[in-house]
PDB file of C-alpha atoms in Angstrom:
ATOM      1  CA  MET A 496     135.349  22.479  -3.818  1.00 74.00           C
ATOM      2  CA  LYS A 497     133.727  20.814  -6.850  1.00 85.00           C
ATOM      3  CA  LEU A 498     136.400  18.120  -6.677  1.00 88.00           C
ATOM      4  CA  ALA A 499     135.475  17.252  -3.094  1.00 92.00           C
ATOM      5  CA  LEU A 500     131.799  16.837  -3.960  1.00 93.00           C
ATOM      6  CA  SER A 501     132.302  14.389  -6.857  1.00 90.00           C
ATOM      7  CA  ASP A 502     132.550  10.608  -6.573  1.00 89.00           C
ATOM      8  CA  PHE A 503     136.103  10.272  -7.866  1.00 90.00           C
ATOM      9  CA  GLY A 504     137.264  13.783  -6.995  1.00 93.00           C
ATOM     10  CA  CYS A 505     136.921  13.074  -3.282  1.00 94.00           C
ATOM     11  CA  LEU A 506     139.002   9.895  -3.736  1.00 93.00           C
ATOM     12  CA  PHE A 507     141.688  11.941  -5.445  1.00 92.00           C
ATOM     13  CA  LEU A 508     141.773  14.286  -2.438  1.00 95.00           C
ATOM     14  CA  ILE A 509     141.936  11.271  -0.122  1.00 95.00           C
ATOM     15  CA  CYS A 510     145.040  10.096  -1.994  1.00 92.00           C
ATOM     16  CA  ILE A 511     146.668  13.516  -1.640  1.00 93.00           C
ATOM     17  CA  ILE A 512     146.077  13.860   2.097  1.00 95.00           C
ATOM     18  CA  SER A 513     147.145  10.243   2.685  1.00 92.00           C
ATOM     19  CA  ILE A 514     150.391  10.247   0.685  1.00 90.00           C
ATOM     20  CA  VAL A 515     151.911  13.706   0.228  1.00 93.00           C
ATOM     21  CA  ASP A 516     154.529  14.408   2.907  1.00 93.00           C
ATOM     22  CA  ASP A 517     154.634  18.175   2.388  1.00 95.00           C
ATOM     23  CA  THR A 518     151.745  18.993   4.702  1.00 95.00           C
ATOM     24  CA  LYS A 519     152.389  22.734   4.431  1.00 95.00           C
ATOM     25  CA  LEU A 520     151.717  22.525   0.697  1.00 95.00           C
ATOM     26  CA  VAL A 521     148.654  20.299   1.207  1.00 96.00           C
ATOM     27  CA  ASN A 522     147.370  22.714   3.822  1.00 95.00           C
ATOM     28  CA  LYS A 523     147.763  25.675   1.484  1.00 94.00           C
ATOM     29  CA  ILE A 524     146.234  24.039  -1.598  1.00 93.00           C
ATOM     30  CA  VAL A 525     143.676  21.592  -0.158  1.00 95.00           C
ATOM     31  CA  ILE A 526     142.902  22.080   3.527  1.00 96.00           C
ATOM     32  CA  GLN A 527     142.336  25.839   3.408  1.00 94.00           C
ATOM     33  CA  GLU A 528     139.842  25.362   0.594  1.00 93.00           C
ATOM     34  CA  LEU A 529     138.008  22.682   2.558  1.00 95.00           C
ATOM     35  CA  VAL A 530     137.748  24.956   5.595  1.00 95.00           C
ATOM     36  CA  LYS A 531     136.038  27.644   3.510  1.00 94.00           C
ATOM     37  CA  HIS A 532     133.171  25.289   2.692  1.00 94.00           C
ATOM     38  CA  LEU A 533     133.186  23.136   5.813  1.00 95.00           C
ATOM     39  CA  LYS A 534     129.462  23.159   6.590  1.00 94.00           C
ATOM     40  CA  GLN A 535     128.518  22.056   3.085  1.00 95.00           C
ATOM     41  CA  LEU A 536     131.170  19.341   3.079  1.00 96.00           C
ATOM     42  CA  ILE A 537     130.229  17.680   6.369  1.00 96.00           C
ATOM     43  CA  PHE A 538     126.645  17.187   5.190  1.00 96.00           C
ATOM     44  CA  ASP A 539     127.580  15.893   1.726  1.00 96.00           C
ATOM     45  CA  LYS A 540     128.003  12.190   0.911  1.00 94.00           C
ATOM     46  CA  ASN A 541     131.281  12.758  -0.920  1.00 95.00           C
ATOM     47  CA  GLY A 542     132.440  16.022   0.608  1.00 96.00           C
ATOM     48  CA  ARG A 543     132.712  14.514   4.093  1.00 97.00           C
ATOM     49  CA  ARG A 544     135.016  11.699   2.946  1.00 96.00           C
ATOM     50  CA  PRO A 545     138.334  13.598   2.865  1.00 96.00           C
ATOM     51  CA  LEU A 546     137.511  14.846   6.383  1.00 98.00           C
ATOM     52  CA  LEU A 547     136.649  11.350   7.553  1.00 97.00           C
ATOM     53  CA  GLN A 548     139.856  10.050   5.977  1.00 96.00           C
ATOM     54  CA  LEU A 549     141.843  12.318   8.282  1.00 97.00           C
ATOM     55  CA  LEU A 550     139.776  11.346  11.305  1.00 98.00           C
ATOM     56  CA  HIS A 551     139.543   7.608  10.608  1.00 96.00           C
ATOM     57  CA  PRO A 552     141.635   6.494   7.612  1.00 94.00           C
ATOM     58  CA  PHE A 553     140.346   3.871   5.190  1.00 92.00           C
ATOM     59  CA  CYS A 554     137.320   2.940   7.265  1.00 93.00           C
ATOM     60  CA  SER A 555     134.884   0.600   5.520  1.00 91.00           C
ATOM     61  CA  ARG A 556     131.986   2.464   7.067  1.00 93.00           C
ATOM     62  CA  TYR A 557     132.810   5.480   4.921  1.00 94.00           C
ATOM     63  CA  LEU A 558     134.459   3.917   1.877  1.00 91.00           C
ATOM     64  CA  SER A 559     132.699   1.329  -0.269  1.00 89.00           C
ATOM     65  CA  PRO A 560     134.436  -1.764  -1.694  1.00 87.00           C
ATOM     66  CA  ASN A 561     134.696   0.062  -5.018  1.00 86.00           C
ATOM     67  CA  ASP A 562     136.271   3.064  -3.306  1.00 87.00           C
ATOM     68  CA  LEU A 563     138.831   0.857  -1.608  1.00 82.00           C
ATOM     69  CA  ALA A 564     139.568  -0.876  -4.901  1.00 82.00           C
ATOM     70  CA  CYS A 565     140.028   2.510  -6.562  1.00 80.00           C
ATOM     71  CA  LEU A 566     142.514   3.370  -3.832  1.00 79.00           C
ATOM     72  CA  ASN A 567     144.383   0.139  -4.684  1.00 67.00           C
ATOM     73  CA  TYR A 568     143.263  -1.799  -1.650  1.00 46.00           C
ATOM     74  CA  ASN A 569     143.005  -5.531  -1.872  1.00 46.00           C
ATOM     75  CA  VAL A 570     139.662  -7.228  -1.276  1.00 43.00           C
ATOM     76  CA  PRO A 571     140.199 -10.538   0.560  1.00 53.00           C
ATOM     77  CA  SER A 572     136.993 -12.004  -0.907  1.00 52.00           C
ATOM     78  CA  LEU A 573     138.604 -11.712  -4.340  1.00 44.00           C
ATOM     79  CA  SER A 574     141.908 -13.239  -3.310  1.00 45.00           C
ATOM     80  CA  SER A 575     142.648 -16.259  -1.147  1.00 42.00           C
ATOM     81  CA  THR A 576     146.256 -15.300  -0.559  1.00 41.00           C
ATOM     82  CA  GLU A 577     147.596 -12.821   1.937  1.00 40.00           C
ATOM     83  CA  VAL A 578     149.539  -9.836   0.656  1.00 39.00           C
ATOM     84  CA  GLU A 579     153.039  -9.859   2.076  1.00 43.00           C
ATOM     85  CA  THR A 580     154.639  -6.520   2.785  1.00 37.00           C
ATOM     86  CA  SER A 581     158.355  -6.173   3.439  1.00 35.00           C
ATOM     87  CA  GLU A 582     159.233  -4.707   6.811  1.00 38.00           C
ATOM     88  CA  SER A 583     161.896  -2.651   5.144  1.00 35.00           C
ATOM     89  CA  ALA A 584     159.525  -1.080   2.618  1.00 33.00           C
ATOM     90  CA  ILE A 585     159.288   2.676   2.814  1.00 30.00           C
ATOM     91  CA  GLY A 586     156.059   4.372   3.779  1.00 37.00           C
ATOM     92  CA  VAL A 587     153.936   1.414   4.723  1.00 36.00           C
ATOM     93  CA  ILE A 588     150.486   2.696   5.521  1.00 36.00           C
ATOM     94  CA  THR A 589     149.448   0.911   8.674  1.00 36.00           C
ATOM     95  CA  GLU A 590     146.185   2.741   9.204  1.00 42.00           C
ATOM     96  CA  ASN A 591     144.153   0.917   6.594  1.00 44.00           C
ATOM     97  CA  LYS A 592     142.570  -1.735   8.759  1.00 41.00           C
ATOM     98  CA  LEU A 593     138.834  -1.593   8.655  1.00 41.00           C
ATOM     99  CA  ASP A 594     136.842  -0.575  11.695  1.00 46.00           C
ATOM    100  CA  ASP A 595     136.619  -3.239  14.366  1.00 46.00           C
ATOM    101  CA  VAL A 596     133.059  -4.281  13.687  1.00 39.00           C
ATOM    102  CA  THR A 597     133.587  -4.909   9.986  1.00 43.00           C
ATOM    103  CA  ALA A 598     136.964  -6.529  10.543  1.00 46.00           C
ATOM    104  CA  GLN A 599     135.292  -9.076  12.820  1.00 47.00           C
ATOM    105  CA  ASP A 600     132.646  -9.828  10.212  1.00 47.00           C
ATOM    106  CA  PRO A 601     133.765 -12.924   8.263  1.00 37.00           C
ATOM    107  CA  ASN A 602     131.778 -11.710   5.276  1.00 40.00           C
ATOM    108  CA  GLY A 603     133.179  -8.221   5.413  1.00 45.00           C
ATOM    109  CA  LEU A 604     136.175  -6.587   3.822  1.00 43.00           C
ATOM    110  CA  GLU A 605     139.533  -6.214   5.440  1.00 39.00           C
ATOM    111  CA  GLY A 606     142.090  -3.674   4.295  1.00 41.00           C
ATOM    112  CA  LYS A 607     145.623  -4.652   3.436  1.00 43.00           C
ATOM    113  CA  GLN A 608     148.858  -2.747   3.835  1.00 43.00           C
ATOM    114  CA  ILE A 609     150.032  -0.763   0.833  1.00 45.00           C
ATOM    115  CA  VAL A 610     153.468   0.632   0.158  1.00 41.00           C
ATOM    116  CA  PHE A 611     153.632   4.271  -0.867  1.00 51.00           C
ATOM    117  CA  GLU A 612     156.681   6.412  -1.533  1.00 57.00           C
ATOM    118  CA  SER A 613     155.893   8.647   1.420  1.00 69.00           C
ATOM    119  CA  LYS A 614     158.264   8.780   4.370  1.00 83.00           C
ATOM    120  CA  LYS A 615     156.294  10.641   7.013  1.00 89.00           C
ATOM    121  CA  ASP A 616     154.523   8.707   9.722  1.00 93.00           C
ATOM    122  CA  PRO A 617     150.794   8.540   8.800  1.00 93.00           C
ATOM    123  CA  LEU A 618     149.661   9.638  12.266  1.00 94.00           C
ATOM    124  CA  GLN A 619     152.043  12.590  12.194  1.00 95.00           C
ATOM    125  CA  ARG A 620     150.724  13.590   8.768  1.00 95.00           C
ATOM    126  CA  ARG A 621     147.129  13.468   9.997  1.00 96.00           C
ATOM    127  CA  HIS A 622     148.028  15.467  13.091  1.00 95.00           C
ATOM    128  CA  GLU A 623     149.688  18.160  11.012  1.00 95.00           C
ATOM    129  CA  LEU A 624     146.774  18.397   8.592  1.00 96.00           C
ATOM    130  CA  LEU A 625     144.158  18.432  11.346  1.00 96.00           C
ATOM    131  CA  ILE A 626     145.713  20.202  14.332  1.00 94.00           C
ATOM    132  CA  LYS A 627     148.482  22.406  12.971  1.00 91.00           C
ATOM    133  CA  SER A 628     146.292  23.610  10.111  1.00 92.00           C
ATOM    134  CA  GLU A 629     143.467  24.392  12.567  1.00 89.00           C
ATOM    135  CA  LEU A 630     141.094  22.291  10.471  1.00 96.00           C
ATOM    136  CA  ALA A 631     140.131  20.291  13.555  1.00 96.00           C
ATOM    137  CA  GLU A 632     139.319  23.479  15.483  1.00 96.00           C
ATOM    138  CA  ALA A 633     137.060  24.629  12.659  1.00 97.00           C
ATOM    139  CA  LEU A 634     135.447  21.179  12.516  1.00 97.00           C
ATOM    140  CA  VAL A 635     134.676  21.169  16.232  1.00 98.00           C
ATOM    141  CA  GLN A 636     133.141  24.625  16.007  1.00 97.00           C
ATOM    142  CA  SER A 637     131.028  23.651  13.003  1.00 97.00           C
ATOM    143  CA  CYS A 638     129.851  20.502  14.790  1.00 98.00           C
ATOM    144  CA  ILE A 639     128.864  22.479  17.881  1.00 98.00           C
ATOM    145  CA  GLU A 640     126.976  25.061  15.823  1.00 97.00           C
ATOM    146  CA  ASN A 641     125.114  22.421  13.791  1.00 97.00           C
ATOM    147  CA  VAL A 642     124.869  19.630  16.350  1.00 98.00           C
ATOM    148  CA  GLY A 643     121.110  19.091  16.108  1.00 96.00           C
ATOM    149  CA  GLU A 644     121.084  18.814  12.333  1.00 97.00           C
ATOM    150  CA  LEU A 645     124.225  16.662  12.232  1.00 98.00           C
ATOM    151  CA  LEU A 646     122.754  14.188  14.700  1.00 97.00           C
ATOM    152  CA  ARG A 647     119.653  13.693  12.599  1.00 97.00           C
ATOM    153  CA  THR A 648     121.179  13.323   9.131  1.00 96.00           C
ATOM    154  CA  ASN A 649     122.583  10.171   7.580  1.00 94.00           C
ATOM    155  CA  PHE A 650     125.844  11.670   6.352  1.00 94.00           C
ATOM    156  CA  GLY A 651     126.451  14.441   8.877  1.00 95.00           C
ATOM    157  CA  LYS A 652     126.285  12.148  11.872  1.00 97.00           C
ATOM    158  CA  GLU A 653     129.461  10.327  10.846  1.00 97.00           C
ATOM    159  CA  VAL A 654     131.679  13.411  11.067  1.00 97.00           C
ATOM    160  CA  LEU A 655     130.024  14.269  14.381  1.00 98.00           C
ATOM    161  CA  TYR A 656     130.743  10.775  15.701  1.00 98.00           C
ATOM    162  CA  GLU A 657     134.417  10.804  14.746  1.00 98.00           C
ATOM    163  CA  MET A 658     134.904  14.234  16.284  1.00 98.00           C
ATOM    164  CA  ALA A 659     133.122  13.219  19.481  1.00 98.00           C
ATOM    165  CA  VAL A 660     135.258  10.091  20.000  1.00 98.00           C
ATOM    166  CA  GLY A 661     138.480  11.933  19.163  1.00 97.00           C
ATOM    167  CA  GLY A 662     139.236  10.202  15.864  1.00 96.00           C
ATOM    168  CA  LYS A 663     141.235   7.045  15.359  1.00 96.00           C
ATOM    169  CA  ASP A 664     144.449   6.765  17.394  1.00 95.00           C
ATOM    170  CA  ASN A 665     143.390   9.844  19.418  1.00 95.00           C
ATOM    171  CA  VAL A 666     144.470  12.094  16.579  1.00 96.00           C
ATOM    172  CA  LEU A 667     142.500  14.964  18.180  1.00 96.00           C
ATOM    173  CA  ASP A 668     144.314  14.613  21.494  1.00 91.00           C
ATOM    174  CA  GLY A 669     145.280  18.296  21.534  1.00 87.00           C
ATOM    175  CA  LEU A 670     141.644  19.423  21.457  1.00 94.00           C
ATOM    176  CA  THR A 671     140.352  17.673  24.565  1.00 94.00           C
ATOM    177  CA  ASP A 672     138.647  20.735  26.059  1.00 96.00           C
ATOM    178  CA  ARG A 673     136.917  21.575  22.789  1.00 97.00           C
ATOM    179  CA  ILE A 674     135.743  17.985  22.340  1.00 98.00           C
ATOM    180  CA  HIS A 675     134.261  18.094  25.835  1.00 98.00           C
ATOM    181  CA  MET A 676     132.352  21.182  24.714  1.00 98.00           C
ATOM    182  CA  LEU A 677     131.049  19.152  21.787  1.00 98.00           C
ATOM    183  CA  HIS A 678     129.962  16.419  24.215  1.00 98.00           C
ATOM    184  CA  ASP A 679     128.055  19.053  26.193  1.00 98.00           C
ATOM    185  CA  ALA A 680     126.389  20.329  23.018  1.00 98.00           C
ATOM    186  CA  ILE A 681     125.229  16.836  22.025  1.00 98.00           C
ATOM    187  CA  ALA A 682     124.009  16.084  25.546  1.00 98.00           C
ATOM    188  CA  SER A 683     122.209  19.428  25.712  1.00 98.00           C
ATOM    189  CA  ASP A 684     120.349  18.616  22.495  1.00 98.00           C
ATOM    190  CA  ALA A 685     119.401  15.207  23.910  1.00 97.00           C
ATOM    191  CA  ALA A 686     118.264  16.798  27.174  1.00 96.00           C
ATOM    192  CA  GLN A 687     115.646  18.923  25.403  1.00 95.00           C
ATOM    193  CA  PRO A 688     112.011  17.941  26.021  1.00 92.00           C
ATOM    194  CA  LYS A 689     109.966  16.373  23.254  1.00 90.00           C
ATOM    195  CA  THR A 690     108.347  18.788  20.807  1.00 89.00           C
ATOM    196  CA  GLU A 691     106.114  18.401  17.770  1.00 87.00           C
ATOM    197  CA  ASP A 692     108.496  20.440  15.625  1.00 87.00           C
ATOM    198  CA  THR A 693     111.653  18.319  15.916  1.00 90.00           C
ATOM    199  CA  GLU A 694     112.013  14.604  16.486  1.00 95.00           C
ATOM    200  CA  HIS A 695     113.864  13.993  19.735  1.00 96.00           C
ATOM    201  CA  ALA A 696     117.500  12.889  19.486  1.00 97.00           C
ATOM    202  CA  PHE A 697     116.736   9.643  21.335  1.00 97.00           C
ATOM    203  CA  GLU A 698     113.837   8.801  19.002  1.00 96.00           C
ATOM    204  CA  ASN A 699     115.212   9.817  15.615  1.00 96.00           C
ATOM    205  CA  PHE A 700     116.429   6.838  13.568  1.00 95.00           C
ATOM    206  CA  PHE A 701     119.862   8.308  12.792  1.00 96.00           C
ATOM    207  CA  SER A 702     120.614  10.173  16.005  1.00 97.00           C
ATOM    208  CA  SER A 703     119.593   7.330  18.334  1.00 97.00           C
ATOM    209  CA  ARG A 704     122.036   5.000  16.625  1.00 96.00           C
ATOM    210  CA  VAL A 705     124.964   7.376  16.463  1.00 98.00           C
ATOM    211  CA  ILE A 706     124.485   8.382  20.113  1.00 98.00           C
ATOM    212  CA  ARG A 707     124.506   4.688  21.011  1.00 97.00           C
ATOM    213  CA  ARG A 708     127.846   4.279  19.237  1.00 98.00           C
ATOM    214  CA  MET A 709     129.259   7.305  21.046  1.00 98.00           C
ATOM    215  CA  VAL A 710     128.185   5.920  24.431  1.00 98.00           C
ATOM    216  CA  ILE A 711     129.858   2.572  23.750  1.00 97.00           C
ATOM    217  CA  ASP A 712     133.044   3.984  22.211  1.00 98.00           C
ATOM    218  CA  CYS A 713     133.590   7.105  24.333  1.00 98.00           C
ATOM    219  CA  PRO A 714     133.183   6.794  28.122  1.00 98.00           C
ATOM    220  CA  ALA A 715     133.720  10.537  28.641  1.00 98.00           C
ATOM    221  CA  PHE A 716     130.747  11.303  26.407  1.00 98.00           C
ATOM    222  CA  ALA A 717     128.664   8.574  28.064  1.00 98.00           C
ATOM    223  CA  VAL A 718     129.172  10.118  31.521  1.00 98.00           C
ATOM    224  CA  THR A 719     128.248  13.586  30.232  1.00 98.00           C
ATOM    225  CA  LEU A 720     125.127  12.309  28.472  1.00 98.00           C
ATOM    226  CA  TRP A 721     124.009  10.316  31.496  1.00 98.00           C
ATOM    227  CA  ARG A 722     124.302  13.176  33.944  1.00 97.00           C
ATOM    228  CA  LYS A 723     122.814  15.769  31.617  1.00 97.00           C
ATOM    229  CA  ALA A 724     120.041  13.931  29.800  1.00 97.00           C
ATOM    230  CA  LEU A 725     119.270  10.465  31.172  1.00 96.00           C
ATOM    231  CA  GLN A 726     119.778  10.182  34.913  1.00 96.00           C
ATOM    232  CA  GLY A 727     116.405   9.685  36.587  1.00 95.00           C
ATOM    233  CA  LYS A 728     114.578   9.611  33.227  1.00 95.00           C
ATOM    234  CA  CYS A 729     115.502   6.226  31.798  1.00 95.00           C
ATOM    235  CA  LYS A 730     112.083   4.629  32.185  1.00 94.00           C
ATOM    236  CA  ILE A 731     110.470   7.030  29.711  1.00 94.00           C
ATOM    237  CA  TRP A 732     113.161   6.230  27.125  1.00 96.00           C
ATOM    238  CA  ALA A 733     113.220   2.449  27.614  1.00 93.00           C
ATOM    239  CA  GLU A 734     111.118   1.643  24.535  1.00 90.00           C
ATOM    240  CA  GLY A 735     111.417   2.305  20.790  1.00 89.00           C
ATOM    241  CA  HIS A 736     114.531   3.749  19.135  1.00 90.00           C
ATOM    242  CA  SER A 737     115.454   5.472  22.399  1.00 95.00           C
ATOM    243  CA  SER A 738     115.877   2.108  24.121  1.00 95.00           C
ATOM    244  CA  LYS A 739     119.031   1.570  22.056  1.00 94.00           C
ATOM    245  CA  VAL A 740     120.574   4.608  23.721  1.00 97.00           C
ATOM    246  CA  VAL A 741     119.534   3.546  27.220  1.00 97.00           C
ATOM    247  CA  ALA A 742     120.712  -0.061  26.786  1.00 96.00           C
ATOM    248  CA  SER A 743     124.071   1.088  25.411  1.00 96.00           C
ATOM    249  CA  PHE A 744     125.156   2.077  28.924  1.00 97.00           C
ATOM    250  CA  LEU A 745     125.017  -1.581  29.918  1.00 95.00           C
ATOM    251  CA  GLU A 746     126.804  -2.579  26.690  1.00 95.00           C
ATOM    252  CA  SER A 747     129.680  -0.184  27.341  1.00 95.00           C
ATOM    253  CA  PRO A 748     133.092  -1.802  27.887  1.00 96.00           C
ATOM    254  CA  SER A 749     133.767   0.863  30.526  1.00 96.00           C
ATOM    255  CA  THR A 750     133.234  -0.234  34.118  1.00 96.00           C
ATOM    256  CA  GLU A 751     132.734   3.395  35.136  1.00 96.00           C
ATOM    257  CA  VAL A 752     129.874   3.830  32.672  1.00 97.00           C
ATOM    258  CA  LYS A 753     128.203   0.562  33.640  1.00 96.00           C
ATOM    259  CA  ASP A 754     128.477   1.281  37.360  1.00 96.00           C
ATOM    260  CA  LEU A 755     127.045   4.750  36.830  1.00 96.00           C
ATOM    261  CA  ALA A 756     123.938   3.507  35.047  1.00 96.00           C
ATOM    262  CA  LYS A 757     123.326   0.035  36.473  1.00 95.00           C
ATOM    263  CA  PRO A 758     121.427   1.046  39.656  1.00 96.00           C
ATOM    264  CA  GLU A 759     118.758   2.709  37.524  1.00 96.00           C
ATOM    265  CA  LEU A 760     118.800   0.366  34.528  1.00 96.00           C
ATOM    266  CA  GLN A 761     118.991  -3.073  36.130  1.00 94.00           C
ATOM    267  CA  PRO A 762     115.464  -2.845  37.615  1.00 95.00           C
ATOM    268  CA  LEU A 763     114.153  -2.001  34.133  1.00 94.00           C
ATOM    269  CA  VAL A 764     115.934  -5.050  32.712  1.00 93.00           C
ATOM    270  CA  ASP A 765     114.619  -7.296  35.501  1.00 93.00           C
ATOM    271  CA  ALA A 766     111.077  -6.054  34.878  1.00 91.00           C
ATOM    272  CA  GLY A 767     111.372  -6.808  31.164  1.00 91.00           C
ATOM    273  CA  ILE A 768     110.946  -3.144  30.235  1.00 92.00           C
ATOM    274  CA  LEU A 769     114.458  -2.681  28.840  1.00 93.00           C
ATOM    275  CA  LYS A 770     115.976  -5.183  26.456  1.00 89.00           C
ATOM    276  CA  VAL A 771     119.772  -5.416  26.282  1.00 84.00           C
ATOM    277  CA  PRO A 772     120.889  -6.817  22.903  1.00 77.00           C
ATOM    278  CA  ASP A 773     123.075  -9.897  22.716  1.00 69.00           C
ATOM    279  CA  PRO A 774     126.602  -8.534  22.089  1.00 59.00           C
ATOM    280  CA  LYS A 775     127.310 -11.429  19.732  1.00 48.00           C
ATOM    281  CA  VAL A 776     124.692 -10.295  17.244  1.00 40.00           C
ATOM    282  CA  VAL A 777     124.676  -6.543  17.757  1.00 43.00           C
ATOM    283  CA  GLN A 778     126.442  -4.322  15.247  1.00 44.00           C
ATOM    284  CA  LYS A 779     127.429  -0.781  15.995  1.00 43.00           C
TER     285      LYS A 779
END
């Protein structure tokens, strides 16, 4: 537990869960210990990182340039040459590309392939450590139970986001029903009326932004949120932080999501009430 909460200890755990092929051993020694302290880990800056590594490996949103360097990843800004990796090399980790937004940023970092002595397919390893170990089930349950707090915290919202969108490469594919329950829990929190005690999910700085990302990246969540919390109420949320959530339905790449929301949102855009950001300059 102490290892997971330290700056370099969490990186050591990331190496273990990313390289070791014996997932039964990793489950027994590492994963079961993480499950025991899951709530504390998902809210901690370092503790969440091994979990995020399983959900979205080597993502620049969760790992700093120094972290990536510590994990032996090449930083293009420090090298003008491409790293060539032999197709016949064993255990090439192909999941280390940075998230799409950062990868498209010319000033950002871009991960490079690294050869490890592991033979198991990286996606299979992640599936075994998440699904077969029941870690993912415990994560979903913890997210549902703490959804309001996770939405409104800087570190907790990232685990919530990855769980809600199903992780990279649909690694949580076997938990579809449970993830839909998580969508309902998030939408239910957002459907609550404003109170003086708790800042509304659409108005909180952290939650409004992570909900926007979920709407854009997960059409299933967007439909649930629209029907449960936004339909017929968009005008009251068309200004301030909440406007980011409302406008995200028109930014969605999903035709279904756009068609669902456009009849109500287009009049607000035409009236100048709702501003839709230019996709060329918007960052998730």
